[in-house]
Amino acid sequence: MPQPGRVIIDEAELKARIVELGNDLARDLAQERPILVGVLQGAFLFMADLIRATSIELTTDFIGVVSYAGGTSSGQVRIVSDLSVSIEGRHVVIVEDIVDTGLTLTYLKRTLEARHPRSLRVCVLVDKIERRKVDVAVDYVGFVIPNVFVVGYGFDYEGLYRNLPYVAALEGG
Ligand code: IMP
Ligand code: MG
């Protein structure tokens, strides 16, 4: 059974970088009253910390997608829980845990763009740039990490380990 091993991003690093991302969003969207769209389930911890670091008027919503079957990207993305409000004419920020192959984000951007937001930005906690299969523009990136499978702080392996307060490599098995 694989287990969380080496720490890749510790709690203090997460906290400090998320404060910076929150400031970036506040600077760019101060007058826009954006809607931050968290991508479930992975981004829910990041979303909670990010909005508390963004000191402007904003609203939140969530979209649930499944893109992974047991660890590796299937390339198939499906909405399992849709937004609860219209984003037409709104300034939207997708808040995602990770951009890996880029397939999920490409799908999400295309899907939300079709609903005619006023603007659409993307904020990801982690970028695994080495694994990219499709080019996708990301506006705000927390950390670039090497090609390791990570768990903790929202990241899961078969649903487990999301509750770790840091990001660790999944090891063994
Ligand atoms: P992509 O479509 O390949 O970019 O993958 C995006 C999704 O895969 C993310 O939203 C995560 O849910 C999942 N994912 C990718 N890499 C990891 C990882 O290292 N740990 C946990 N989940 C991951
Ligand atoms: Mg995800």
Short mmCIF file of C-alpha atoms and ligand atoms in Angstrom, two decimals:
data_model
loop_
_atom_site.label_atom_id
_atom_site.label_comp_id
_atom_site.label_asym_id
_atom_site.label_seq_id
_atom_site.Cartn_x
_atom_site.Cartn_y
_atom_site.Cartn_z
CA MET A 1 0.00 0.00 0.00
CA PRO A 2 1.55 3.35 -1.05
CA GLN A 3 1.93 5.89 1.75
CA PRO A 4 2.64 9.61 2.06
CA GLY A 5 6.43 10.02 2.21
CA ARG A 6 8.82 12.88 1.59
CA VAL A 7 7.31 16.32 2.14
CA ILE A 8 7.29 18.32 -1.10
CA ILE A 9 5.60 21.52 0.19
CA ASP A 10 5.37 22.07 3.93
CA GLU A 11 2.69 23.99 5.81
CA ALA A 12 4.69 27.19 6.14
CA GLU A 13 5.53 27.26 2.42
CA LEU A 14 1.87 26.69 1.52
CA LYS A 15 0.74 29.47 3.80
CA ALA A 16 3.29 32.00 2.58
CA ARG A 17 2.72 31.32 -1.11
CA ILE A 18 -1.07 31.39 -0.78
CA VAL A 19 -0.85 34.82 0.86
CA GLU A 20 1.08 35.98 -2.22
CA LEU A 21 -1.48 34.47 -4.60
CA GLY A 22 -4.29 36.10 -2.62
CA ASN A 23 -2.55 39.45 -2.96
CA ASP A 24 -2.12 38.92 -6.71
CA LEU A 25 -5.83 38.21 -7.12
CA ALA A 26 -6.77 41.18 -4.95
CA ARG A 27 -4.52 43.45 -7.00
CA ASP A 28 -5.87 42.27 -10.37
CA LEU A 29 -9.54 41.95 -9.46
CA ALA A 30 -10.14 44.63 -6.84
CA GLN A 31 -13.07 46.26 -8.65
CA GLU A 32 -14.35 43.19 -10.48
CA ARG A 33 -16.20 41.35 -7.71
CA PRO A 34 -15.02 38.03 -9.20
CA ILE A 35 -16.53 34.62 -8.71
CA LEU A 36 -13.97 32.07 -7.64
CA VAL A 37 -14.85 28.62 -8.92
CA GLY A 38 -13.26 25.84 -6.89
CA VAL A 39 -12.79 22.51 -8.63
CA LEU A 40 -13.91 19.65 -6.42
CA GLN A 41 -12.72 17.78 -4.67
CA GLY A 42 -9.01 18.52 -4.83
CA ALA A 43 -9.13 22.31 -4.57
CA PHE A 44 -11.37 22.72 -1.56
CA LEU A 45 -8.59 23.29 0.99
CA PHE A 46 -6.70 25.61 -1.34
CA MET A 47 -9.91 27.53 -2.06
CA ALA A 48 -10.64 27.98 1.63
CA ASP A 49 -7.19 29.39 2.33
CA LEU A 50 -6.97 31.42 -0.88
CA ILE A 51 -10.20 33.36 -0.35
CA ARG A 52 -9.13 34.26 3.18
CA ALA A 53 -5.94 35.68 1.66
CA THR A 54 -7.88 37.72 -0.93
CA SER A 55 -9.19 40.85 0.75
CA ILE A 56 -11.67 42.04 -1.90
CA GLU A 57 -15.36 41.47 -2.54
CA LEU A 58 -15.80 38.11 -4.20
CA THR A 59 -18.26 35.26 -4.40
CA THR A 60 -17.60 31.54 -4.57
CA ASP A 61 -18.99 28.48 -6.25
CA PHE A 62 -17.81 24.95 -6.94
CA ILE A 63 -17.76 22.59 -9.86
CA GLY A 64 -17.14 18.88 -9.49
CA VAL A 65 -15.26 17.00 -12.17
CA VAL A 66 -13.80 13.54 -12.36
CA SER A 67 -10.81 13.04 -14.57
CA TYR A 68 -8.77 10.32 -12.98
CA ALA A 69 -9.28 6.60 -12.53
CA GLY A 70 -7.02 5.31 -9.75
CA GLY A 71 -4.07 7.63 -10.21
CA THR A 72 -3.25 8.09 -13.88
CA SER A 73 -5.00 10.45 -16.25
CA SER A 74 -7.61 8.81 -18.41
CA GLY A 75 -8.00 11.95 -20.48
CA GLN A 76 -11.73 11.69 -19.87
CA VAL A 77 -13.27 14.56 -17.98
CA ARG A 78 -16.84 14.69 -16.79
CA ILE A 79 -18.83 17.21 -14.73
CA VAL A 80 -20.38 15.41 -11.76
CA SER A 81 -21.62 18.52 -9.96
CA ASP A 82 -22.27 21.76 -11.81
CA LEU A 83 -22.10 25.39 -10.71
CA SER A 84 -25.09 26.70 -8.80
CA VAL A 85 -25.12 30.14 -10.45
CA SER A 86 -24.77 31.66 -13.90
CA ILE A 87 -21.34 33.07 -14.72
CA GLU A 88 -22.50 35.05 -17.73
CA GLY A 89 -20.95 38.50 -17.63
CA ARG A 90 -18.94 37.69 -14.50
CA HIS A 91 -15.21 37.80 -13.91
CA VAL A 92 -14.39 34.18 -13.21
CA VAL A 93 -11.33 32.60 -11.62
CA ILE A 94 -11.02 28.83 -11.80
CA VAL A 95 -9.30 27.61 -8.62
CA GLU A 96 -7.74 24.21 -9.29
CA ASP A 97 -5.41 22.02 -7.26
CA ILE A 98 -3.03 21.00 -10.03
CA VAL A 99 -2.35 21.20 -13.71
CA ASP A 100 -0.77 17.94 -14.80
CA THR A 101 -1.44 16.80 -18.38
CA GLY A 102 -3.62 19.90 -18.80
CA LEU A 103 -6.61 17.90 -20.03
CA THR A 104 -8.90 18.75 -17.10
CA LEU A 105 -8.18 22.45 -17.23
CA THR A 106 -8.56 22.57 -21.00
CA TYR A 107 -11.96 20.96 -20.68
CA LEU A 108 -13.00 23.24 -17.84
CA LYS A 109 -11.89 26.40 -19.59
CA ARG A 110 -13.72 25.43 -22.77
CA THR A 111 -16.87 24.56 -20.82
CA LEU A 112 -16.91 27.78 -18.77
CA GLU A 113 -15.90 29.97 -21.71
CA ALA A 114 -19.00 28.73 -23.54
CA ARG A 115 -21.11 30.31 -20.77
CA HIS A 116 -19.83 33.79 -21.69
CA PRO A 117 -18.06 35.06 -18.60
CA ARG A 118 -16.73 38.61 -18.83
CA SER A 119 -13.25 37.24 -18.17
CA LEU A 120 -11.83 33.84 -17.27
CA ARG A 121 -8.65 33.34 -15.29
CA VAL A 122 -7.02 30.26 -13.81
CA CYS A 123 -5.26 29.92 -10.46
CA VAL A 124 -3.58 26.59 -9.67
CA LEU A 125 -1.75 25.59 -6.53
CA VAL A 126 0.65 23.22 -8.25
CA ASP A 127 1.99 22.91 -11.78
CA LYS A 128 3.58 19.61 -12.88
CA ILE A 129 4.88 21.13 -16.05
CA GLU A 130 6.88 18.07 -17.20
CA ARG A 131 3.68 16.08 -17.67
CA ARG A 132 1.88 18.52 -19.93
CA LYS A 133 0.14 16.97 -22.96
CA VAL A 134 -1.87 19.97 -24.03
CA ASP A 135 -0.83 23.58 -23.79
CA VAL A 136 -3.09 25.49 -21.43
CA ALA A 137 -2.62 29.04 -20.16
CA VAL A 138 -2.55 29.45 -16.39
CA ASP A 139 -2.62 32.94 -14.89
CA TYR A 140 -1.50 32.22 -11.32
CA VAL A 141 0.71 29.31 -10.23
CA GLY A 142 1.58 28.53 -6.64
CA PHE A 143 4.37 25.99 -7.05
CA VAL A 144 6.06 24.16 -9.90
CA ILE A 145 6.89 20.62 -8.79
CA PRO A 146 8.69 17.70 -10.45
CA ASN A 147 6.90 14.69 -11.86
CA VAL A 148 5.96 12.94 -8.63
CA PHE A 149 2.50 11.82 -7.55
CA VAL A 150 1.56 13.92 -4.55
CA VAL A 151 -0.97 13.59 -1.73
CA GLY A 152 -2.13 15.88 1.05
CA TYR A 153 -3.63 19.36 1.24
CA GLY A 154 -6.50 18.28 -1.00
CA PHE A 155 -4.55 15.83 -3.17
CA ASP A 156 -5.69 12.24 -2.85
CA TYR A 157 -4.73 8.71 -3.69
CA GLU A 158 -7.94 6.72 -4.08
CA GLY A 159 -9.72 9.28 -1.94
CA LEU A 160 -7.21 9.15 0.90
CA TYR A 161 -4.80 11.68 2.43
CA ARG A 162 -6.59 14.89 1.41
CA ASN A 163 -6.57 15.92 5.06
CA LEU A 164 -2.80 16.10 5.47
CA PRO A 165 -1.87 19.76 6.11
CA TYR A 166 1.14 19.54 3.75
CA VAL A 167 1.89 18.11 0.30
CA ALA A 168 3.91 14.89 0.24
CA ALA A 169 5.09 12.40 -2.36
CA LEU A 170 3.21 9.12 -2.47
CA GLU A 171 5.81 6.40 -1.90
CA GLY A 172 6.04 2.63 -1.81
CA GLY A 173 3.30 0.25 -2.72
P1 IMP B 1 -4.77 16.65 -15.69
O1 IMP B 1 -6.09 16.59 -16.38
O2 IMP B 1 -3.85 15.55 -16.09
O3 IMP B 1 -4.09 18.01 -15.78
O4 IMP B 1 -5.02 16.29 -14.19
C1 IMP B 1 -5.65 17.09 -13.36
C2 IMP B 1 -6.26 16.31 -12.23
O5 IMP B 1 -5.56 15.10 -11.95
C3 IMP B 1 -6.17 17.13 -10.99
O6 IMP B 1 -7.33 17.92 -10.84
C4 IMP B 1 -6.00 16.09 -9.90
O7 IMP B 1 -7.27 15.74 -9.41
C5 IMP B 1 -5.38 14.90 -10.57
N1 IMP B 1 -3.94 14.77 -10.29
C6 IMP B 1 -2.90 15.01 -11.13
N2 IMP B 1 -1.72 14.79 -10.54
C7 IMP B 1 -2.00 14.41 -9.28
C8 IMP B 1 -1.18 14.06 -8.15
O8 IMP B 1 0.08 14.07 -8.18
N3 IMP B 1 -1.83 13.73 -7.02
C9 IMP B 1 -3.19 13.72 -6.94
N4 IMP B 1 -3.99 14.05 -7.96
C10 IMP B 1 -3.40 14.39 -9.13
MG MG B 2 -8.74 17.84 -9.41
#
